[in-house]
Amino acid sequence: MAIKSLNYLSIPERQRKRVATQETLKLKNALTNPALTPEQTQKVKDRIEHLNRWGSGRLE
Amino acid sequence: MSTLYFFEAHNNVLANSGIDDTVQSEVPVAFNGSFVVRVPNGVRLDGNPPSTLSDLLLQKYVGLLALYPGFTNIVYDEMTDATGFVPASQAGVTLGSRGTISILGTGQAETTMVVLASTPNDCIVTWEAFDVTETNPATGTDNRLIREYDEVDASDLVVQASFNNGLNFQGVLDGTLQTIAPGVQGNQLILRITNNVASRRWLGSWAVIY
């Protein structure tokens, strides 16, 4: 059996979408923080977009 | 609190080993006649209840990857056999099948190189350590040997990771995001695992999420 590999598409779609949504909600709450710099805001938005694509299985 | 799955230890087809029992890992538990697969706290098994070793391992590592949303790959070894190690390079290491790989105090094990699906900038390395105690009562009607699994802190084993086929190693912390410096990045993973305590420790598994 030894060393094995899996990728994120092995995660059942329902489970993947659920954890992505939970994580995205936290980040959307973080976006309401007025202390965020524009660069930090952009990083959070990029992360949200990455998670959306991860959750829906659309990462390239 | 993690969950321990006890698997039958004598199935000719390892992947088809059936589940003997399931217990919570609170105190040392006897596992005579079985071998143990630990499912860490927080890892959610999604799908039909597992009935064989291959079922559980798939669900365990899918669940572990899902703990870190956004990461795309996981590579792992559950220590069901010793093929993930180069026997000649091991000092103070006992290799075996079905959760029997252990490292003596100050001993060091090194995994075989595995090619990753990409070249990561960061990753999370996690591993499991346990102790096995054996008592053999001299008297009594049930004076058989008792073998107990005792979950210990992962830090009893120190892990270093190389992503460039052993040219550079960096220390990693269990379950912690690690940045891989540009100069040492690569897709050829080797882990170096050292016992950090005086007595023997068993390696339950390792996984790299990236």
Short mmCIF file of C-alpha atoms in Angstrom, two decimals:
data_model
loop_
_atom_site.label_atom_id
_atom_site.label_comp_id
_atom_site.label_asym_id
_atom_site.label_seq_id
_atom_site.Cartn_x
_atom_site.Cartn_y
_atom_site.Cartn_z
CA MET A 1 0.00 0.00 0.00
CA ALA A 2 2.92 2.27 0.85
CA ILE A 3 3.01 5.92 -0.10
CA LYS A 4 -0.14 7.18 -1.80
CA SER A 5 -1.51 10.42 -3.16
CA LEU A 6 -4.93 12.01 -3.53
CA ASN A 7 -6.06 15.33 -4.90
CA TYR A 8 -8.87 17.64 -3.85
CA LEU A 9 -11.27 16.16 -6.40
CA SER A 10 -11.24 12.98 -4.29
CA ILE A 11 -13.15 14.91 -1.64
CA PRO A 12 -16.88 14.31 -2.19
CA GLU A 13 -18.42 17.36 -3.84
CA ARG A 14 -20.87 17.88 -0.98
CA GLN A 15 -18.07 17.85 1.60
CA ARG A 16 -15.83 20.08 -0.52
CA LYS A 17 -18.51 22.70 -1.02
CA ARG A 18 -19.41 22.68 2.66
CA VAL A 19 -15.87 23.32 3.93
CA ALA A 20 -15.23 25.89 1.20
CA THR A 21 -18.40 27.75 2.16
CA GLN A 22 -17.48 27.72 5.85
CA GLU A 23 -14.04 29.11 5.09
CA THR A 24 -15.39 31.69 2.66
CA LEU A 25 -17.86 32.98 5.24
CA LYS A 26 -15.02 33.59 7.69
CA LEU A 27 -13.12 35.51 5.05
CA LYS A 28 -16.15 37.58 4.07
CA ASN A 29 -16.52 38.56 7.71
CA ALA A 30 -12.84 39.50 7.75
CA LEU A 31 -13.43 41.80 4.77
CA THR A 32 -15.63 44.02 6.96
CA ASN A 33 -12.59 44.91 9.07
CA PRO A 34 -11.90 48.61 8.30
CA ALA A 35 -8.25 48.21 9.33
CA LEU A 36 -7.47 46.06 6.26
CA THR A 37 -5.14 47.71 3.76
CA PRO A 38 -6.09 47.55 0.06
CA GLU A 39 -3.39 44.92 -0.46
CA GLN A 40 -4.74 42.80 2.38
CA THR A 41 -8.28 43.19 1.07
CA GLN A 42 -7.15 42.01 -2.36
CA LYS A 43 -5.41 39.00 -0.83
CA VAL A 44 -8.57 38.03 1.01
CA LYS A 45 -10.62 38.41 -2.18
CA ASP A 46 -8.11 36.27 -4.09
CA ARG A 47 -8.34 33.63 -1.38
CA ILE A 48 -12.15 33.69 -1.58
CA GLU A 49 -11.98 33.23 -5.34
CA HIS A 50 -9.51 30.35 -4.93
CA LEU A 51 -11.81 28.68 -2.41
CA ASN A 52 -14.82 29.12 -4.67
CA ARG A 53 -12.98 27.37 -7.49
CA TRP A 54 -11.67 24.72 -5.09
CA GLY A 55 -15.16 24.07 -3.75
CA SER A 56 -16.65 23.71 -7.20
CA GLY A 57 -13.74 21.63 -8.55
CA ARG A 58 -12.65 24.25 -11.08
CA LEU A 59 -9.00 24.76 -10.12
CA GLU A 60 -6.63 24.45 -13.05
CA MET B 1 -9.89 13.04 20.99
CA SER B 2 -9.00 10.73 18.15
CA THR B 3 -10.66 7.49 17.16
CA LEU B 4 -8.78 4.23 16.89
CA TYR B 5 -9.85 1.58 14.40
CA PHE B 6 -8.62 -1.92 15.18
CA PHE B 7 -8.09 -4.07 12.11
CA GLU B 8 -7.71 -7.81 11.88
CA ALA B 9 -3.99 -8.51 11.66
CA HIS B 10 -4.00 -11.75 9.68
CA ASN B 11 -5.91 -11.12 6.48
CA ASN B 12 -3.91 -12.39 3.49
CA VAL B 13 -4.98 -9.32 1.51
CA LEU B 14 -3.92 -6.33 3.58
CA ALA B 15 -6.29 -3.86 1.90
CA ASN B 16 -9.24 -6.12 2.70
CA SER B 17 -8.48 -6.31 6.43
CA GLY B 18 -11.73 -5.97 8.32
CA ILE B 19 -12.49 -3.77 11.31
CA ASP B 20 -12.40 -5.63 14.65
CA ASP B 21 -13.35 -2.70 16.87
CA THR B 22 -13.46 1.07 17.21
CA VAL B 23 -12.51 2.94 20.39
CA GLN B 24 -11.85 6.47 21.59
CA SER B 25 -8.18 7.13 22.27
CA GLU B 26 -8.31 8.35 25.87
CA VAL B 27 -6.09 5.97 27.76
CA PRO B 28 -3.79 3.15 26.64
CA VAL B 29 -5.93 0.45 25.08
CA ALA B 30 -5.17 -3.21 24.48
CA PHE B 31 -5.00 -4.18 20.83
CA ASN B 32 -3.96 -7.82 20.96
CA GLY B 33 -4.50 -9.54 17.63
CA SER B 34 -5.20 -6.30 15.76
CA PHE B 35 -3.33 -3.39 14.26
CA VAL B 36 -4.40 0.20 14.77
CA VAL B 37 -5.33 3.03 12.41
CA ARG B 38 -5.88 6.37 14.11
CA VAL B 39 -8.33 8.91 12.76
CA PRO B 40 -7.39 12.31 14.24
CA ASN B 41 -9.91 14.51 15.96
CA GLY B 42 -11.64 16.79 13.44
CA VAL B 43 -11.22 14.50 10.45
CA ARG B 44 -14.68 13.79 9.11
CA LEU B 45 -15.30 10.47 7.38
CA ASP B 46 -17.70 11.23 4.59
CA GLY B 47 -19.58 8.50 2.75
CA ASN B 48 -20.58 4.95 3.56
CA PRO B 49 -19.20 3.56 6.82
CA PRO B 50 -15.82 1.93 6.13
CA SER B 51 -15.65 -1.84 6.34
CA THR B 52 -12.09 -2.52 5.19
CA LEU B 53 -8.66 -0.98 5.61
CA SER B 54 -8.66 0.49 2.11
CA ASP B 55 -12.10 2.06 2.74
CA LEU B 56 -10.98 3.71 5.94
CA LEU B 57 -7.63 4.96 4.62
CA LEU B 58 -9.29 6.59 1.62
CA GLN B 59 -11.86 8.32 3.84
CA LYS B 60 -9.25 9.29 6.45
CA TYR B 61 -6.95 11.05 3.99
CA VAL B 62 -9.76 12.61 1.99
CA GLY B 63 -11.05 13.93 5.32
CA LEU B 64 -7.60 15.18 6.29
CA LEU B 65 -7.20 17.05 3.01
CA ALA B 66 -10.68 18.57 3.50
CA LEU B 67 -9.50 19.98 6.83
CA TYR B 68 -7.33 22.37 4.84
CA PRO B 69 -9.60 23.88 2.19
CA GLY B 70 -7.73 25.37 -0.72
CA PHE B 71 -4.92 22.82 -0.70
CA THR B 72 -5.06 20.56 -3.71
CA ASN B 73 -3.01 17.46 -2.91
CA ILE B 74 -2.09 15.10 -0.13
CA VAL B 75 0.61 12.44 -0.09
CA TYR B 76 0.66 9.98 2.79
CA ASP B 77 1.91 6.72 4.23
CA GLU B 78 -0.11 4.81 6.82
CA MET B 79 2.73 2.41 7.75
CA THR B 80 0.75 -0.61 6.62
CA ASP B 81 4.00 -1.84 5.11
CA ALA B 82 7.64 -0.73 5.01
CA THR B 83 7.91 0.05 1.31
CA GLY B 84 7.98 3.80 2.03
CA PHE B 85 11.45 3.51 3.57
CA VAL B 86 14.85 2.59 2.19
CA PRO B 87 15.95 -0.17 4.59
CA ALA B 88 19.67 0.45 4.18
CA SER B 89 19.42 4.09 5.28
CA GLN B 90 17.68 3.48 8.58
CA ALA B 91 19.54 3.74 11.89
CA GLY B 92 17.80 2.43 14.99
CA VAL B 93 14.64 1.69 13.06
CA THR B 94 12.51 -1.42 13.04
CA LEU B 95 10.58 -1.83 9.81
CA GLY B 96 7.53 -4.00 9.41
CA SER B 97 3.95 -4.23 8.26
CA ARG B 98 0.64 -3.31 9.87
CA GLY B 99 1.71 -0.43 12.09
CA THR B 100 4.93 -1.93 13.42
CA ILE B 101 7.47 0.67 12.26
CA SER B 102 9.32 2.05 15.25
CA ILE B 103 12.35 4.21 15.96
CA LEU B 104 14.68 3.78 18.94
CA GLY B 105 15.83 6.77 20.99
CA THR B 106 17.95 9.02 18.70
CA GLY B 107 17.24 6.66 15.78
CA GLN B 108 16.40 8.12 12.41
CA ALA B 109 14.23 6.95 9.53
CA GLU B 110 14.21 8.37 6.04
CA THR B 111 11.38 7.91 3.57
CA THR B 112 11.84 6.95 -0.03
CA MET B 113 11.65 9.88 -2.42
CA VAL B 114 8.19 10.54 -3.79
CA VAL B 115 7.50 12.82 -6.75
CA LEU B 116 4.80 15.38 -5.94
CA ALA B 117 2.10 16.47 -8.38
CA SER B 118 3.42 20.05 -8.29
CA THR B 119 6.18 22.17 -6.76
CA PRO B 120 4.67 23.64 -3.61
CA ASN B 121 5.45 27.06 -2.10
CA ASP B 122 4.02 25.95 1.22
CA CYS B 123 2.67 22.82 2.82
CA ILE B 124 1.43 21.23 6.01
CA VAL B 125 3.18 18.14 7.35
CA THR B 126 1.45 16.00 9.93
CA TRP B 127 2.38 12.72 11.56
CA GLU B 128 1.27 10.39 14.33
CA ALA B 129 3.37 8.85 17.07
CA PHE B 130 2.47 6.20 19.58
CA ASP B 131 3.99 3.96 22.19
CA VAL B 132 3.38 0.28 22.70
CA THR B 133 3.59 -1.23 26.14
CA GLU B 134 3.59 -4.94 26.77
CA THR B 135 2.83 -6.57 30.07
CA ASN B 136 3.00 -10.25 30.71
CA PRO B 137 1.37 -11.16 34.01
CA ALA B 138 3.16 -14.03 35.69
CA THR B 139 0.12 -15.27 37.51
CA GLY B 140 -3.64 -15.42 37.18
CA THR B 141 -6.01 -17.39 35.05
CA ASP B 142 -5.75 -14.86 32.21
CA ASN B 143 -1.99 -14.40 32.24
CA ARG B 144 -1.58 -13.75 28.53
CA LEU B 145 0.61 -10.98 27.15
CA ILE B 146 -1.23 -7.65 26.93
CA ARG B 147 -0.13 -5.23 24.23
CA GLU B 148 -1.40 -1.65 24.61
CA TYR B 149 -1.51 1.30 22.20
CA ASP B 150 -0.71 4.62 23.84
CA GLU B 151 -1.09 7.79 21.78
CA VAL B 152 1.80 10.20 22.45
CA ASP B 153 2.51 13.75 21.34
CA ALA B 154 3.66 14.01 17.75
CA SER B 155 6.65 16.04 18.96
CA ASP B 156 8.17 12.84 20.33
CA LEU B 157 9.26 12.45 16.72
CA VAL B 158 11.07 15.31 14.99
CA VAL B 159 10.49 15.63 11.26
CA GLN B 160 12.53 17.38 8.59
CA ALA B 161 11.33 17.70 5.01
CA SER B 162 13.25 17.97 1.78
CA PHE B 163 11.58 18.95 -1.46
CA ASN B 164 14.68 18.67 -3.63
CA ASN B 165 15.54 14.98 -3.24
CA GLY B 166 17.54 15.37 -0.06
CA LEU B 167 19.77 18.33 -1.00
CA ASN B 168 18.26 20.54 1.72
CA PHE B 169 16.13 19.65 4.73
CA GLN B 170 14.02 22.01 6.83
CA GLY B 171 12.46 21.32 10.20
CA VAL B 172 8.66 21.17 10.23
CA LEU B 173 6.05 21.28 12.99
CA ASP B 174 3.11 18.93 13.10
CA GLY B 175 -0.01 20.39 11.47
CA THR B 176 1.57 23.81 10.94
CA LEU B 177 1.75 25.77 7.70
CA GLN B 178 5.33 25.70 6.43
CA THR B 179 6.72 28.07 3.86
CA ILE B 180 9.26 26.50 1.52
CA ALA B 181 11.99 28.96 0.60
CA PRO B 182 12.43 29.48 -3.17
CA GLY B 183 15.99 28.13 -3.14
CA VAL B 184 14.96 24.76 -1.74
CA GLN B 185 11.65 24.21 -3.49
CA GLY B 186 11.08 21.17 -5.62
CA ASN B 187 8.76 18.23 -6.18
CA GLN B 188 10.94 15.40 -4.87
CA LEU B 189 9.84 14.83 -1.29
CA ILE B 190 11.85 13.02 1.38
CA LEU B 191 11.05 13.09 5.10
CA ARG B 192 13.64 12.49 7.78
CA ILE B 193 12.07 11.33 11.05
CA THR B 194 14.09 11.31 14.27
CA ASN B 195 13.11 10.01 17.68
CA ASN B 196 13.19 12.93 20.13
CA VAL B 197 12.85 10.93 23.33
CA ALA B 198 14.91 8.25 25.04
CA SER B 199 12.57 5.33 24.49
CA ARG B 200 11.23 3.67 21.36
CA ARG B 201 8.40 5.41 19.51
CA TRP B 202 6.18 3.99 16.80
CA LEU B 203 5.34 6.00 13.71
CA GLY B 204 1.61 5.78 13.02
CA SER B 205 1.54 7.67 9.73
CA TRP B 206 2.72 10.78 7.95
CA ALA B 207 1.02 13.06 5.46
CA VAL B 208 2.00 16.16 3.50
CA ILE B 209 -0.78 18.46 2.35
CA TYR B 210 0.22 20.91 -0.38
#
